[in-house]
Amino acid sequence: MLDRIITFALTQRVFVLVLCCALTGFGWRAMNNLPIEAFPDVQDVQVQIVTQMPGIAPEEVERSVTLPIEREMSGVPRQTQLRSVSITGLSIVTLTFADGADDYFVRQQVLERLGNVVLPPGLQPTLAPLSTAVGEVFRYRVDAPPNTPPYEIRAIQDWVIRPAIRIVSGLADVVSFGGSLKEYQVSVDPYQLKRYGVTLDQLANAVAANNANTGGGLLRRGDEALVIRGVGIFGSADDLTRVVVTARNGRPIYVGDVAEVSIGERPRSGIVAMNDGDDVVQGIVLMTKGQNPSKVVADLKLKVEEINSRLPAGFRLVPFYDRTVLVDHTVHTVVENLLVGAALVIAILAIFLRNLRAALIVATVIPLSLLAAFILMHSRGISANLISLGAVDFGIIIDSAVVLVEALMVKLALERDDTNPMHAGASWRLQALKTTATELGHPILFSKAIIITAFLPIFTFQRVEGRIFTPVTYTVSLDRKSTRLNSSH
C-alpha cells in the first residue's frame, strides 16, 4: 500500500502540487476560523442557581432556600457533584456534570426541576450566565461630568449601556459594579402617623396600589373605537406625595401629610475605586462559553464606539481591560517561537547538508504540517492557545523529512556515475527517490506510530487534567500524522 502511494506521488506530481495548494487554502481558512485564546478553559460543565433573600441570616437562607433546591436537584441526569453556599441574603447552589454533557441540555433539566421547588413568597431563583471562570473578556468604566450623582451614573449604566452591550453576539452577561441604586424614598414621620391615625401597612398598601396603569376597555364612537386606560405610574416624587392613603372626616390624607418623599440612594456595602477615582461605575463583560474571544471583543469594541456616540454629553465608556491584549501577547510569543525555530532549522540543515535547496525542501514540511494540523484542530474544536501551540516541536516535525532527504542525498552521491549517461537524466533521480522512499517508508511510519502510541495514556485523562493536557497530545499527534503525509509527498 505504501509503495503504491509513493509511486502515485512520483508519477502524478502535478496532482500532488494541487493537493498541497488545496491543503494550504483549507489550512489558512481553518487557521483564521480557529478560536484563539490565551489559555484553555478547564472548568467543568456547571450550572449555578442563584437566589437572593435580602436581610435574612445564613441559617434561614440555608433552611428556607438552599435545602429545598438541593433536594429537588438531586438526581439530575449526568450530575457528578452538588454543593452550595449560603451567606447573608444569598444562596448559591452549584451543580457539576460529567465531561461531554451539553450545557443547554443540563440547564434545561435544571430549569424543569426548579419549577417544582417550593420557596417563600417573593423569591425568584435564577441561573447564572452560561460563562466560565475565564469568561471575563472586557472591563470598562463610565466617565461622567463632574458633580454627577453616583446613582445617575449607575442608572445610565443599567438602563442605557448594559442593554446595548448585551446584544453583541457571543456575550453571556454584563455585570454592573459601583455607584449606587436610585430610589424614591418615603421617610415616615411617626408623629404624623399617630396624628392622622394611619398605620404603616396602610401607607405601604396605598403606595403599592397607586403605582400602576390599568385598562378600561373600548369606547365606541361611530365607526371608531377609543381605548380607555388609566395612567397611574409614578413619574416624579410629587406624584408619590399626592397619593391618597385614607380619609378622615371627609378629608383625604396624602402620603405627603405623614411622610417626606425624596430621591435618594440605596444603602451601600462597598464602592469601586480606580486610580484617583474614589467612586466609579464599571461594567464586566462575560463571554458565552465556547465562543472565540478575539471575535467577540472585536465586535464589542465596535459596539462601544457606537454607544459612546449616542451617550449624553459628558458620559463616555473607557475600557481598561481587554482580553485581546493577553491573546495578542500569546500569539506573538507563539509566532516568534515558530519563526525563530524555522530559521534555526533551515540554518542547521544548510550547514550540515551543505545544500540550501535541500534545507528549504525540508523546511516546507513545517508550514504544511502546521496547516494540516490546524484543519484537524478546527474539526475537533480545539482552540489555539499557549499550551496547544506550545507543543509544536520542530525537531519532531521535520525528523522524517530530514531522514528521507539526507538518505536521498547520500544515495545520489554514492551511486552517481558521471560516465554513465543514464545518471544524467531526471528519470534516474526519480528512481533513486522512489527506492529511498520505499526503503525508509515503513521505518518512518512505525516511528511515528510509536511516538503517537506513547501519548495514548494522556488521551484517557478526564476532567481538568484532560482539558489541560489533551490539546497538547492532539496537536503533537496531528503534527506527526501531517508530517508523515507531507514527507511522503
GROMACS .gro file of C-alpha atoms in nm:
model
  489
    1MET     CA    1   0.000   0.000   0.000
    2LEU     CA    2   0.277   0.241   0.091
    3ASP     CA    3   0.465   0.155  -0.229
    4ARG     CA    4   0.160   0.245  -0.435
    5ILE     CA    5   0.123   0.578  -0.259
    6ILE     CA    6   0.490   0.663  -0.322
    7THR     CA    7   0.465   0.558  -0.688
    8PHE     CA    8   0.148   0.763  -0.733
    9ALA     CA    9   0.306   1.071  -0.572
   10LEU     CA   10   0.610   1.049  -0.802
   11THR     CA   11   0.416   0.987  -1.123
   12GLN     CA   12   0.137   1.238  -1.053
   13ARG     CA   13   0.344   1.532  -0.934
   14VAL     CA   14   0.103   1.793  -1.070
   15PHE     CA   15  -0.182   1.633  -0.876
   16VAL     CA   16   0.032   1.635  -0.561
   17LEU     CA   17   0.104   2.007  -0.609
   18VAL     CA   18  -0.269   2.071  -0.648
   19LEU     CA   19  -0.330   1.882  -0.324
   20CYS     CA   20  -0.064   2.092  -0.149
   21CYS     CA   21  -0.231   2.412  -0.275
   22ALA     CA   22  -0.569   2.285  -0.154
   23LEU     CA   23  -0.414   2.194   0.181
   24THR     CA   24  -0.270   2.544   0.206
   25GLY     CA   25  -0.607   2.704   0.125
   26PHE     CA   26  -0.811   2.494   0.367
   27GLY     CA   27  -0.540   2.524   0.631
   28TRP     CA   28  -0.534   2.902   0.601
   29ARG     CA   29  -0.912   2.914   0.630
   30ALA     CA   30  -0.907   2.687   0.934
   31MET     CA   31  -0.634   2.897   1.095
   32ASN     CA   32  -0.841   3.215   1.051
   33ASN     CA   33  -1.151   3.048   1.198
   34LEU     CA   34  -0.966   2.874   1.480
   35PRO     CA   35  -1.059   3.013   1.824
   36ILE     CA   36  -0.752   3.187   1.965
   37GLU     CA   37  -0.725   3.202   2.343
   38ALA     CA   38  -0.454   3.281   2.591
   39PHE     CA   39  -0.511   2.957   2.784
   40PRO     CA   40  -0.758   2.667   2.767
   41ASP     CA   41  -1.084   2.664   2.957
   42VAL     CA   42  -1.054   2.387   3.215
   43GLN     CA   43  -1.380   2.440   3.405
   44ASP     CA   44  -1.629   2.153   3.433
   45VAL     CA   45  -1.979   2.175   3.293
   46GLN     CA   46  -2.162   2.362   3.569
   47VAL     CA   47  -2.496   2.523   3.641
   48GLN     CA   48  -2.532   2.771   3.927
   49ILE     CA   49  -2.867   2.855   4.086
   50VAL     CA   50  -2.861   3.199   4.249
   51THR     CA   51  -3.134   3.314   4.489
   52GLN     CA   52  -3.138   3.649   4.670
   53MET     CA   53  -3.311   3.681   5.007
   54PRO     CA   54  -3.213   4.029   5.132
   55GLY     CA   55  -3.160   4.079   5.504
   56ILE     CA   56  -3.203   3.712   5.601
   57ALA     CA   57  -2.945   3.533   5.817
   58PRO     CA   58  -2.741   3.246   5.667
   59GLU     CA   59  -2.921   2.982   5.876
   60GLU     CA   60  -3.259   3.091   5.743
   61VAL     CA   61  -3.126   3.109   5.387
   62GLU     CA   62  -2.992   2.754   5.422
   63ARG     CA   63  -3.316   2.618   5.568
   64SER     CA   64  -3.567   2.807   5.352
   65VAL     CA   65  -3.391   2.823   5.016
   66THR     CA   66  -3.077   2.614   4.980
   67LEU     CA   67  -3.203   2.283   5.120
   68PRO     CA   68  -3.528   2.275   4.915
   69ILE     CA   69  -3.331   2.346   4.596
   70GLU     CA   70  -3.071   2.079   4.678
   71ARG     CA   71  -3.338   1.816   4.745
   72GLU     CA   72  -3.508   1.886   4.413
   73MET     CA   73  -3.182   1.890   4.215
   74SER     CA   74  -3.066   1.551   4.339
   75GLY     CA   75  -3.054   1.305   4.054
   76VAL     CA   76  -3.035   1.542   3.758
   77PRO     CA   77  -2.906   1.339   3.458
   78ARG     CA   78  -2.524   1.321   3.427
   79GLN     CA   79  -2.473   1.510   3.754
   80THR     CA   80  -2.148   1.430   3.935
   81GLN     CA   81  -2.144   1.680   4.221
   82LEU     CA   82  -2.381   1.908   4.411
   83ARG     CA   83  -2.261   2.175   4.651
   84SER     CA   84  -2.394   2.501   4.790
   85VAL     CA   85  -2.301   2.820   4.972
   86SER     CA   86  -2.541   3.012   5.198
   87ILE     CA   87  -2.449   3.358   5.322
   88THR     CA   88  -2.647   3.654   5.447
   89GLY     CA   89  -2.919   3.724   5.192
   90LEU     CA   90  -2.778   3.494   4.923
   91SER     CA   91  -2.794   3.126   4.826
   92ILE     CA   92  -2.577   2.970   4.553
   93VAL     CA   93  -2.627   2.606   4.455
   94THR     CA   94  -2.368   2.467   4.209
   95LEU     CA   95  -2.429   2.153   4.004
   96THR     CA   96  -2.133   1.987   3.828
   97PHE     CA   97  -2.187   1.747   3.539
   98ALA     CA   98  -1.984   1.480   3.362
   99ASP     CA   99  -1.750   1.554   3.075
  100GLY     CA  100  -1.923   1.588   2.742
  101ALA     CA  101  -2.257   1.695   2.888
  102ASP     CA  102  -2.435   1.950   2.673
  103ASP     CA  103  -2.460   2.285   2.852
  104TYR     CA  104  -2.803   2.370   2.716
  105PHE     CA  105  -2.943   2.024   2.794
  106VAL     CA  106  -2.836   2.033   3.160
  107ARG     CA  107  -2.962   2.390   3.201
  108GLN     CA  108  -3.299   2.282   3.064
  109GLN     CA  109  -3.312   1.991   3.308
  110VAL     CA  110  -3.232   2.225   3.598
  111LEU     CA  111  -3.499   2.474   3.491
  112GLU     CA  112  -3.761   2.200   3.470
  113ARG     CA  113  -3.686   2.085   3.822
  114LEU     CA  114  -3.656   2.438   3.955
  115GLY     CA  115  -4.025   2.491   3.883
  116ASN     CA  116  -4.111   2.224   4.141
  117VAL     CA  117  -3.919   2.390   4.428
  118VAL     CA  118  -4.140   2.544   4.697
  119LEU     CA  119  -3.982   2.866   4.827
  120PRO     CA  120  -4.104   3.150   5.047
  121PRO     CA  121  -4.324   3.406   4.866
  122GLY     CA  122  -4.142   3.669   4.661
  123LEU     CA  123  -3.827   3.467   4.592
  124GLN     CA  124  -3.722   3.402   4.233
  125PRO     CA  125  -3.417   3.178   4.180
  126THR     CA  126  -3.222   3.237   3.860
  127LEU     CA  127  -2.947   3.057   3.669
  128ALA     CA  128  -2.604   3.216   3.649
  129PRO     CA  129  -2.494   3.319   3.297
  130LEU     CA  130  -2.356   3.050   3.066
  131SER     CA  131  -1.997   3.154   3.118
  132THR     CA  132  -1.685   3.014   3.284
  133ALA     CA  133  -1.410   3.125   3.519
  134VAL     CA  134  -1.211   3.254   3.220
  135GLY     CA  135  -1.515   3.413   3.054
  136GLU     CA  136  -1.430   3.769   3.160
  137VAL     CA  137  -1.310   3.934   2.837
  138PHE     CA  138  -1.369   4.308   2.883
  139ARG     CA  139  -1.396   4.574   3.153
  140TYR     CA  140  -1.484   4.939   3.129
  141ARG     CA  141  -1.570   5.233   3.349
  142VAL     CA  142  -1.831   5.501   3.290
  143ASP     CA  143  -1.695   5.856   3.296
  144ALA     CA  144  -1.947   6.131   3.368
  145PRO     CA  145  -1.947   6.512   3.403
  146PRO     CA  146  -1.826   6.647   3.739
  147ASN     CA  147  -2.071   6.655   4.029
  148THR     CA  148  -2.297   6.395   3.867
  149PRO     CA  149  -2.467   6.191   4.144
  150PRO     CA  150  -2.344   5.830   4.158
  151TYR     CA  151  -2.696   5.696   4.120
  152GLU     CA  152  -2.739   5.884   3.790
  153ILE     CA  153  -2.418   5.728   3.653
  154ARG     CA  154  -2.536   5.384   3.763
  155ALA     CA  155  -2.876   5.448   3.603
  156ILE     CA  156  -2.706   5.525   3.269
  157GLN     CA  157  -2.504   5.204   3.304
  158ASP     CA  158  -2.804   4.984   3.393
  159TRP     CA  159  -3.068   5.128   3.160
  160VAL     CA  160  -2.871   5.251   2.857
  161ILE     CA  161  -2.524   5.095   2.833
  162ARG     CA  162  -2.584   4.742   2.962
  163PRO     CA  163  -2.882   4.658   2.734
  164ALA     CA  164  -2.694   4.795   2.432
  165ILE     CA  165  -2.384   4.584   2.501
  166ARG     CA  166  -2.576   4.264   2.570
  167ILE     CA  167  -2.699   4.244   2.209
  168VAL     CA  168  -2.342   4.176   2.090
  169SER     CA  169  -2.321   3.817   1.967
  170GLY     CA  170  -2.131   3.580   2.194
  171LEU     CA  171  -2.187   3.761   2.525
  172ALA     CA  172  -2.341   3.589   2.827
  173ASP     CA  173  -2.396   3.890   3.052
  174VAL     CA  174  -2.277   4.235   3.155
  175VAL     CA  175  -2.233   4.280   3.530
  176SER     CA  176  -2.254   4.628   3.683
  177PHE     CA  177  -2.045   4.733   3.982
  178GLY     CA  178  -2.005   5.059   4.169
  179GLY     CA  179  -2.219   5.367   4.203
  180SER     CA  180  -2.550   5.342   4.384
  181LEU     CA  181  -2.906   5.246   4.304
  182LYS     CA  182  -3.157   5.526   4.267
  183GLU     CA  183  -3.463   5.506   4.494
  184TYR     CA  184  -3.778   5.702   4.568
  185GLN     CA  185  -3.763   5.707   4.945
  186VAL     CA  186  -4.062   5.762   5.175
  187SER     CA  187  -3.936   5.882   5.516
  188VAL     CA  188  -4.226   5.830   5.754
  189ASP     CA  189  -4.291   6.071   6.042
  190PRO     CA  190  -4.429   5.858   6.331
  191TYR     CA  191  -4.586   6.162   6.500
  192GLN     CA  192  -4.784   6.245   6.186
  193LEU     CA  193  -4.893   5.883   6.156
  194LYS     CA  194  -5.030   5.899   6.509
  195ARG     CA  195  -5.187   6.238   6.447
  196TYR     CA  196  -5.384   6.119   6.144
  197GLY     CA  197  -5.443   5.767   6.272
  198VAL     CA  198  -5.260   5.598   5.982
  199THR     CA  199  -5.064   5.274   6.008
  200LEU     CA  200  -4.752   5.173   5.820
  201ASP     CA  201  -4.944   4.895   5.645
  202GLN     CA  202  -5.199   5.142   5.516
  203LEU     CA  203  -4.924   5.367   5.386
  204ALA     CA  204  -4.737   5.080   5.213
  205ASN     CA  205  -5.054   4.938   5.059
  206ALA     CA  206  -5.158   5.278   4.930
  207VAL     CA  207  -4.821   5.339   4.763
  208ALA     CA  208  -4.821   4.993   4.603
  209ALA     CA  209  -5.183   5.012   4.485
  210ASN     CA  210  -5.150   5.352   4.320
  211ASN     CA  211  -4.833   5.280   4.120
  212ALA     CA  212  -4.994   5.108   3.821
  213ASN     CA  213  -5.162   5.168   3.488
  214THR     CA  214  -5.487   4.993   3.406
  215GLY     CA  215  -5.708   4.930   3.106
  216GLY     CA  216  -6.070   5.041   3.078
  217GLY     CA  217  -6.182   4.860   2.765
  218LEU     CA  218  -6.311   5.032   2.450
  219LEU     CA  219  -6.542   5.329   2.394
  220ARG     CA  220  -6.738   5.317   2.071
  221ARG     CA  221  -6.779   5.640   1.877
  222GLY     CA  222  -6.937   5.576   1.542
  223ASP     CA  223  -6.703   5.363   1.338
  224GLU     CA  224  -6.419   5.433   1.580
  225ALA     CA  225  -6.318   5.250   1.897
  226LEU     CA  226  -6.125   5.452   2.156
  227VAL     CA  227  -5.903   5.266   2.401
  228ILE     CA  228  -5.960   5.374   2.760
  229ARG     CA  229  -5.672   5.349   3.002
  230GLY     CA  230  -5.590   5.479   3.344
  231VAL     CA  231  -5.239   5.615   3.393
  232GLY     CA  232  -5.113   5.575   3.749
  233ILE     CA  233  -4.740   5.505   3.718
  234PHE     CA  234  -4.537   5.746   3.926
  235GLY     CA  235  -4.344   5.991   3.711
  236SER     CA  236  -4.190   6.204   3.985
  237ALA     CA  237  -4.162   6.238   4.360
  238ASP     CA  238  -4.454   6.481   4.354
  239ASP     CA  239  -4.682   6.208   4.215
  240LEU     CA  240  -4.589   5.991   4.509
  241THR     CA  241  -4.655   6.274   4.752
  242ARG     CA  242  -5.014   6.319   4.624
  243VAL     CA  243  -5.116   5.954   4.676
  244VAL     CA  244  -5.425   5.925   4.899
  245VAL     CA  245  -5.371   5.693   5.195
  246THR     CA  246  -5.714   5.720   5.364
  247ALA     CA  247  -5.975   5.979   5.453
  248ARG     CA  248  -6.071   6.129   5.790
  249ASN     CA  249  -6.396   6.323   5.830
  250GLY     CA  250  -6.424   6.366   5.456
  251ARG     CA  251  -6.069   6.495   5.421
  252PRO     CA  252  -5.814   6.286   5.224
  253ILE     CA  253  -5.488   6.203   5.395
  254TYR     CA  254  -5.200   6.217   5.146
  255VAL     CA  255  -4.859   6.050   5.165
  256GLY     CA  256  -4.707   6.397   5.190
  257ASP     CA  257  -4.903   6.458   5.509
  258VAL     CA  258  -4.740   6.171   5.701
  259ALA     CA  259  -4.402   6.128   5.525
  260GLU     CA  260  -4.135   6.311   5.331
  261VAL     CA  261  -4.075   6.185   4.976
  262SER     CA  262  -3.729   6.228   4.821
  263ILE     CA  263  -3.493   6.076   4.566
  264GLY     CA  264  -3.203   5.901   4.737
  265GLU     CA  265  -2.962   5.609   4.726
  266ARG     CA  266  -2.999   5.251   4.841
  267PRO     CA  267  -2.764   5.184   5.136
  268ARG     CA  268  -2.433   5.061   5.000
  269SER     CA  269  -2.196   4.797   5.134
  270GLY     CA  270  -1.895   4.886   4.919
  271ILE     CA  271  -1.751   5.102   4.642
  272VAL     CA  272  -1.540   5.060   4.330
  273ALA     CA  273  -1.226   5.275   4.323
  274MET     CA  274  -0.981   5.312   4.037
  275ASN     CA  275  -0.664   5.524   4.024
  276ASP     CA  276  -0.764   5.867   4.154
  277GLY     CA  277  -1.137   5.794   4.138
  278ASP     CA  278  -1.279   5.701   4.476
  279ASP     CA  279  -1.622   5.605   4.344
  280VAL     CA  280  -1.659   5.484   3.985
  281VAL     CA  281  -1.909   5.271   3.795
  282GLN     CA  282  -1.769   4.980   3.600
  283GLY     CA  283  -1.904   4.703   3.381
  284ILE     CA  284  -1.763   4.350   3.350
  285VAL     CA  285  -1.843   4.172   3.024
  286LEU     CA  286  -1.874   3.792   3.034
  287MET     CA  287  -1.835   3.582   2.720
  288THR     CA  288  -2.058   3.284   2.647
  289LYS     CA  289  -1.883   2.951   2.696
  290GLY     CA  290  -1.716   2.820   2.381
  291GLN     CA  291  -1.704   3.148   2.188
  292ASN     CA  292  -1.399   3.296   2.016
  293PRO     CA  293  -1.276   3.577   2.246
  294SER     CA  294  -1.091   3.758   1.968
  295LYS     CA  295  -1.403   3.787   1.753
  296VAL     CA  296  -1.630   3.869   2.046
  297VAL     CA  297  -1.403   4.151   2.170
  298ALA     CA  298  -1.364   4.289   1.817
  299ASP     CA  299  -1.745   4.316   1.782
  300LEU     CA  300  -1.764   4.456   2.135
  301LYS     CA  301  -1.521   4.737   2.055
  302LEU     CA  302  -1.734   4.844   1.758
  303LYS     CA  303  -2.040   4.850   1.983
  304VAL     CA  304  -1.856   5.058   2.245
  305GLU     CA  305  -1.770   5.319   1.980
  306GLU     CA  306  -2.134   5.328   1.873
  307ILE     CA  307  -2.256   5.366   2.231
  308ASN     CA  308  -2.011   5.649   2.301
  309SER     CA  309  -2.152   5.840   2.004
  310ARG     CA  310  -2.506   5.817   2.147
  311LEU     CA  311  -2.447   5.881   2.518
  312PRO     CA  312  -2.546   6.214   2.678
  313ALA     CA  313  -2.287   6.489   2.672
  314GLY     CA  314  -2.002   6.420   2.914
  315PHE     CA  315  -2.071   6.048   2.950
  316ARG     CA  316  -1.824   5.803   2.799
  317LEU     CA  317  -1.720   5.437   2.821
  318VAL     CA  318  -1.348   5.397   2.893
  319PRO     CA  319  -1.217   5.038   2.856
  320PHE     CA  320  -0.935   4.941   3.091
  321TYR     CA  321  -0.918   4.563   3.043
  322ASP     CA  322  -0.923   4.379   2.713
  323ARG     CA  323  -0.868   4.004   2.670
  324THR     CA  324  -0.720   4.056   2.322
  325VAL     CA  325  -0.413   4.218   2.481
  326LEU     CA  326  -0.331   3.889   2.653
  327VAL     CA  327  -0.426   3.691   2.340
  328ASP     CA  328  -0.202   3.913   2.125
  329HIS     CA  329   0.090   3.857   2.365
  330THR     CA  330   0.030   3.482   2.346
  331VAL     CA  331   0.007   3.484   1.967
  332HIS     CA  332   0.320   3.700   1.945
  333THR     CA  333   0.509   3.455   2.168
  334VAL     CA  334   0.398   3.154   1.964
  335VAL     CA  335   0.467   3.320   1.626
  336GLU     CA  336   0.809   3.438   1.742
  337ASN     CA  337   0.898   3.086   1.855
  338LEU     CA  338   0.776   2.940   1.526
  339LEU     CA  339   0.972   3.185   1.311
  340VAL     CA  340   1.290   3.157   1.516
  341GLY     CA  341   1.259   2.779   1.520
  342ALA     CA  342   1.205   2.761   1.144
  343ALA     CA  343   1.504   2.989   1.083
  344LEU     CA  344   1.726   2.777   1.308
  345VAL     CA  345   1.611   2.460   1.135
  346ILE     CA  346   1.694   2.600   0.789
  347ALA     CA  347   2.032   2.726   0.908
  348ILE     CA  348   2.131   2.397   1.073
  349LEU     CA  349   2.016   2.194   0.773
  350ALA     CA  350   2.203   2.422   0.531
  351ILE     CA  351   2.520   2.388   0.740
  352PHE     CA  352   2.515   2.010   0.781
  353LEU     CA  353   2.363   1.913   0.448
  354ARG     CA  354   2.560   2.183   0.264
  355ASN     CA  355   2.270   2.218   0.026
  356LEU     CA  356   2.035   2.516   0.059
  357ARG     CA  357   1.776   2.367  -0.174
  358ALA     CA  358   1.755   2.051   0.036
  359ALA     CA  359   1.721   2.262   0.351
  360LEU     CA  360   1.435   2.463   0.200
  361ILE     CA  361   1.263   2.143   0.086
  362VAL     CA  362   1.277   2.008   0.439
  363ALA     CA  363   1.160   2.342   0.579
  364THR     CA  364   0.844   2.334   0.363
  365VAL     CA  365   0.725   2.046   0.579
  366ILE     CA  366   0.684   2.289   0.873
  367PRO     CA  367   0.408   2.516   0.730
  368LEU     CA  368   0.233   2.228   0.553
  369SER     CA  369   0.226   2.019   0.871
  370LEU     CA  370   0.101   2.312   1.077
  371LEU     CA  371  -0.173   2.397   0.827
  372ALA     CA  372  -0.287   2.034   0.819
  373ALA     CA  373  -0.285   2.029   1.199
  374PHE     CA  374  -0.497   2.347   1.204
  375ILE     CA  375  -0.756   2.177   0.982
  376LEU     CA  376  -0.781   1.878   1.215
  377MET     CA  377  -0.779   2.101   1.526
  378HIS     CA  378  -1.066   2.306   1.384
  379SER     CA  379  -1.265   1.991   1.309
  380ARG     CA  380  -1.208   1.868   1.666
  381GLY     CA  381  -1.298   2.203   1.821
  382ILE     CA  382  -0.953   2.253   1.979
  383SER     CA  383  -0.859   2.616   2.033
  384ALA     CA  384  -0.520   2.764   1.958
  385ASN     CA  385  -0.359   2.870   2.285
  386LEU     CA  386  -0.023   2.883   2.453
  387ILE     CA  387  -0.050   2.519   2.565
  388SER     CA  388  -0.174   2.360   2.242
  389LEU     CA  389   0.057   2.558   2.012
  390GLY     CA  390   0.340   2.543   2.262
  391ALA     CA  391   0.352   2.168   2.199
  392VAL     CA  392   0.485   2.224   1.846
  393ASP     CA  393   0.837   2.078   1.828
  394PHE     CA  394   1.027   2.143   1.506
  395GLY     CA  395   1.262   1.856   1.573
  396ILE     CA  396   0.968   1.616   1.581
  397ILE     CA  397   0.803   1.780   1.278
  398ILE     CA  398   1.096   1.762   1.037
  399ASP     CA  399   1.277   1.449   1.154
  400SER     CA  400   1.112   1.228   0.890
  401ALA     CA  401   1.184   1.477   0.614
  402VAL     CA  402   1.545   1.513   0.729
  403VAL     CA  403   1.596   1.135   0.730
  404LEU     CA  404   1.442   1.100   0.385
  405VAL     CA  405   1.626   1.392   0.222
  406GLU     CA  406   1.961   1.300   0.379
  407ALA     CA  407   1.928   0.937   0.267
  408LEU     CA  408   1.841   1.052  -0.085
  409MET     CA  409   2.142   1.284  -0.100
  410VAL     CA  410   2.372   1.007   0.023
  411LYS     CA  411   2.229   0.765  -0.234
  412LEU     CA  412   2.269   1.015  -0.517
  413ALA     CA  413   2.626   1.092  -0.411
  414LEU     CA  414   2.736   0.727  -0.376
  415GLU     CA  415   2.565   0.578  -0.681
  416ARG     CA  416   2.610   0.860  -0.928
  417ASP     CA  417   2.839   0.772  -1.219
  418ASP     CA  418   2.922   1.068  -1.441
  419THR     CA  419   3.044   0.833  -1.715
  420ASN     CA  420   2.704   0.669  -1.734
  421PRO     CA  421   2.468   0.880  -1.949
  422MET     CA  422   2.167   0.727  -1.768
  423HIS     CA  423   2.270   0.901  -1.444
  424ALA     CA  424   2.246   1.243  -1.601
  425GLY     CA  425   1.868   1.238  -1.655
  426ALA     CA  426   1.575   1.306  -1.425
  427SER     CA  427   1.442   0.952  -1.452
  428TRP     CA  428   1.740   0.810  -1.262
  429ARG     CA  429   1.691   1.065  -0.979
  430LEU     CA  430   1.321   0.980  -0.961
  431GLN     CA  431   1.403   0.610  -0.946
  432ALA     CA  432   1.654   0.677  -0.668
  433LEU     CA  433   1.394   0.881  -0.481
  434LYS     CA  434   1.137   0.602  -0.519
  435THR     CA  435   1.385   0.342  -0.396
  436THR     CA  436   1.486   0.556  -0.096
  437ALA     CA  437   1.129   0.642  -0.002
  438THR     CA  438   1.023   0.278  -0.031
  439GLU     CA  439   1.308   0.160   0.188
  440LEU     CA  440   1.251   0.423   0.456
  441GLY     CA  441   0.871   0.446   0.433
  442HIS     CA  442   0.789   0.169   0.675
  443PRO     CA  443   1.053   0.266   0.938
  444ILE     CA  444   0.932   0.626   0.928
  445LEU     CA  445   0.570   0.514   0.953
  446PHE     CA  446   0.639   0.290   1.250
  447SER     CA  447   0.846   0.558   1.426
  448LYS     CA  448   0.552   0.797   1.400
  449ALA     CA  449   0.313   0.531   1.524
  450ILE     CA  450   0.536   0.456   1.823
  451ILE     CA  451   0.551   0.823   1.925
  452ILE     CA  452   0.173   0.864   1.890
  453THR     CA  453   0.116   0.543   2.087
  454ALA     CA  454   0.324   0.687   2.372
  455PHE     CA  455   0.062   0.961   2.406
  456LEU     CA  456  -0.235   0.725   2.429
  457PRO     CA  457  -0.246   0.726   2.812
  458ILE     CA  458  -0.285   1.105   2.806
  459PHE     CA  459  -0.595   1.070   2.587
  460THR     CA  460  -0.760   0.885   2.874
  461PHE     CA  461  -0.732   1.185   3.108
  462GLN     CA  462  -1.062   1.330   3.224
  463ARG     CA  463  -1.198   1.645   3.386
  464VAL     CA  464  -0.949   1.925   3.449
  465GLU     CA  465  -0.630   1.731   3.372
  466GLY     CA  466  -0.781   1.611   3.046
  467ARG     CA  467  -0.868   1.963   2.934
  468ILE     CA  468  -0.514   2.080   3.013
  469PHE     CA  469  -0.307   1.801   2.854
  470THR     CA  470  -0.532   1.656   2.583
  471PRO     CA  471  -0.488   1.958   2.347
  472VAL     CA  472  -0.111   1.907   2.371
  473THR     CA  473  -0.135   1.543   2.270
  474TYR     CA  474  -0.380   1.620   1.992
  475THR     CA  475  -0.151   1.887   1.848
  476VAL     CA  476   0.157   1.667   1.863
  477SER     CA  477  -0.026   1.366   1.716
  478LEU     CA  478  -0.183   1.570   1.438
  479ASP     CA  479   0.155   1.723   1.356
  480ARG     CA  480   0.305   1.374   1.341
  481LYS     CA  481   0.035   1.250   1.105
  482SER     CA  482   0.065   1.558   0.885
  483THR     CA  483   0.445   1.533   0.879
  484ARG     CA  484   0.430   1.173   0.764
  485LEU     CA  485   0.198   1.260   0.474
  486ASN     CA  486   0.394   1.568   0.373
  487SER     CA  487   0.726   1.379   0.393
  488SER     CA  488   0.586   1.109   0.163
  489HIS     CA  489   0.475   1.371  -0.086
   0.00000   0.00000   0.00000
